[in-house]
Short mmCIF file of C-alpha atoms in Angstrom, two decimals:
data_model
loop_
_atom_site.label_atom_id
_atom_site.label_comp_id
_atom_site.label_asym_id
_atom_site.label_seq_id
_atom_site.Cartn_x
_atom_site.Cartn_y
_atom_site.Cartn_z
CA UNK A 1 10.77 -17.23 -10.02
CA UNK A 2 13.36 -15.78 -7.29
CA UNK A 3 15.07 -11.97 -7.16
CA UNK A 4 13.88 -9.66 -10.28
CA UNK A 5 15.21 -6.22 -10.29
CA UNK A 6 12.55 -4.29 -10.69
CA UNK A 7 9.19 -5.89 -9.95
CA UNK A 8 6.71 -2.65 -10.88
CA UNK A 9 5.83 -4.67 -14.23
CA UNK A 10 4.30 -7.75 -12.27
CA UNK A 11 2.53 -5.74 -9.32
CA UNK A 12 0.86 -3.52 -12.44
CA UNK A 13 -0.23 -6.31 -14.09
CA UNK A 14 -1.65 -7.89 -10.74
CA UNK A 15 -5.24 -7.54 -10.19
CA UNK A 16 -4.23 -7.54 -6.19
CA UNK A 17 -1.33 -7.57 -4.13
CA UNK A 18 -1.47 -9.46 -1.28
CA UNK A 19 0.96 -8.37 1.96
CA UNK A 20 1.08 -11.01 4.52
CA UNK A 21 3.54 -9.70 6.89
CA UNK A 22 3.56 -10.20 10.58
CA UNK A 23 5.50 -7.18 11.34
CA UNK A 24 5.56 -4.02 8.64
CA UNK A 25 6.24 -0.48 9.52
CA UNK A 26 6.13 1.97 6.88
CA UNK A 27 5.53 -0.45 3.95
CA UNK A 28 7.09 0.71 0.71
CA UNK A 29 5.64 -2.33 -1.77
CA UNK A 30 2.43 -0.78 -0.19
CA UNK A 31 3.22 2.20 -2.30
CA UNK A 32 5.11 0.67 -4.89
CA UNK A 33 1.38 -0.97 -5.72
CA UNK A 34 -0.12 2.38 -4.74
CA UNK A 35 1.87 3.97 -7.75
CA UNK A 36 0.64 1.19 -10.08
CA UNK A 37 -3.10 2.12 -9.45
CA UNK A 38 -2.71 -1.55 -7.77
CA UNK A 39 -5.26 -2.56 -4.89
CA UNK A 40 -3.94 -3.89 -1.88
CA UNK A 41 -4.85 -6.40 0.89
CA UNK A 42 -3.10 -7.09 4.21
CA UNK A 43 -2.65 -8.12 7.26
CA UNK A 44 -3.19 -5.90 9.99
CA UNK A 45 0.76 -5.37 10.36
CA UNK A 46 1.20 -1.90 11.57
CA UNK A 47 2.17 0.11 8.74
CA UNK A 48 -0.50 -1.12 6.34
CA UNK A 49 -3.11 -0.08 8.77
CA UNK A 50 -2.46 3.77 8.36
CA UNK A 51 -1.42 3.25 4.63
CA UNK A 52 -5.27 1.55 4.01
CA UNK A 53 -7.04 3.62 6.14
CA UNK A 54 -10.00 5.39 4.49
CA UNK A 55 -10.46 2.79 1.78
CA UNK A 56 -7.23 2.62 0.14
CA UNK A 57 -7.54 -0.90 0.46
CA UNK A 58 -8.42 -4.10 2.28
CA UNK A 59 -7.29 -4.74 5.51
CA UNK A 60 -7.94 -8.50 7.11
CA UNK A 61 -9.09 -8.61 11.21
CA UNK A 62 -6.64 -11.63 11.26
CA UNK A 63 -3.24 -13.27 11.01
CA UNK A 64 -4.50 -16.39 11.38
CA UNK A 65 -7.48 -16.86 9.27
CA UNK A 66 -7.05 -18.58 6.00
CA UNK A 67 -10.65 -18.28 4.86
CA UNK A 68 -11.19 -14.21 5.56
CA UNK A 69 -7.64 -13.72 3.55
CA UNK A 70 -9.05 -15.90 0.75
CA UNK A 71 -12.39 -14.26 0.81
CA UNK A 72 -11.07 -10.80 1.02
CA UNK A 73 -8.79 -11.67 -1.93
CA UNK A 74 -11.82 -12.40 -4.29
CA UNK A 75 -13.87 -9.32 -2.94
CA UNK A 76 -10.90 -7.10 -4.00
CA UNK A 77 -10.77 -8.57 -7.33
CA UNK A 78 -14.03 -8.08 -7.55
CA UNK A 79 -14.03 -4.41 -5.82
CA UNK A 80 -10.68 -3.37 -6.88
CA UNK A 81 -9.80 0.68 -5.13
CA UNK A 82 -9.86 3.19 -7.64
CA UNK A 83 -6.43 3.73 -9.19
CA UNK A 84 -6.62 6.90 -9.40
CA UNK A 85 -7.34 7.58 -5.56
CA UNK A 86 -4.67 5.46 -4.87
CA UNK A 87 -1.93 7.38 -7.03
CA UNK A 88 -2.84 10.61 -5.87
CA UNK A 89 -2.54 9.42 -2.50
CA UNK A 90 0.62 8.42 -2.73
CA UNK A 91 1.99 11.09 -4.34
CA UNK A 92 1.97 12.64 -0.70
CA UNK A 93 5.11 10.60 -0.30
CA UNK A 94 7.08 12.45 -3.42
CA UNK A 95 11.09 12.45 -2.36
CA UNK A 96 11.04 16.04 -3.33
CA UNK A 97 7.55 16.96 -1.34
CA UNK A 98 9.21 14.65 1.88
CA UNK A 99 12.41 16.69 1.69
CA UNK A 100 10.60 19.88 1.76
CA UNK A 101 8.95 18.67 4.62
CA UNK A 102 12.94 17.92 6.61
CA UNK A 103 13.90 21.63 5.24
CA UNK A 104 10.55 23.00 6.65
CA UNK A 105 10.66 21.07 9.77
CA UNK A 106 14.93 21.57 10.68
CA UNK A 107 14.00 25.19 9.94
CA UNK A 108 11.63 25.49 13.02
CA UNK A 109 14.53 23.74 15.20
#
């Protein structure tokens, strides 16, 4: 399909997106599907562990396993994350309410 400029229409139409990264810090299509009401499963990559945490989504045991990836896949479709926890959880990540947070914090230096 390649490069689309603005993907948000696919990942809200997606039942699940899938993140299959070895190496992820702070993942931003994790809250790209987050603002779509869009439930997520990953690999255990760093960044995705913190952003899934407390069933925001589904997080695999395994890089290598083919099977537990497709499993977990279906069981997500099946047991999609409410969309609603998952925009109101990432509304914690707001440019406005992160700036406050550099004002807040320079302030104390």
């Amino acid at each position: 399909m390649g490069s689309v400029p603005n993907p948000h229409c696919y990942v809200a139409r997606s039942q699940v997106l899938v993140l299959s990264s070895y190496s992820e810090a702070f993942s931003m299509v994790i809250c790209e599907a987050f603002v779509t009401g869009t439930t997520v499963v990953s690999t255990p990559s760093g960044g995705p562990n913190e952003l899934l945490e407390n069933g925001r989504g589904y997080l695999l045991k395994s890089f290598q396993d083919a099977e537990e990836m497709a499993e977990t896949i279906a069981y997500a479709c099946e047991h999609p994350i409410d969309p609603q926890l998952l925009k109101d959880y990432v509304n914690r990540f707001d440019d406005f309410k992160i700036a406050q947070q550099y004002i807040k914090t320079f302030g104390r230096i």
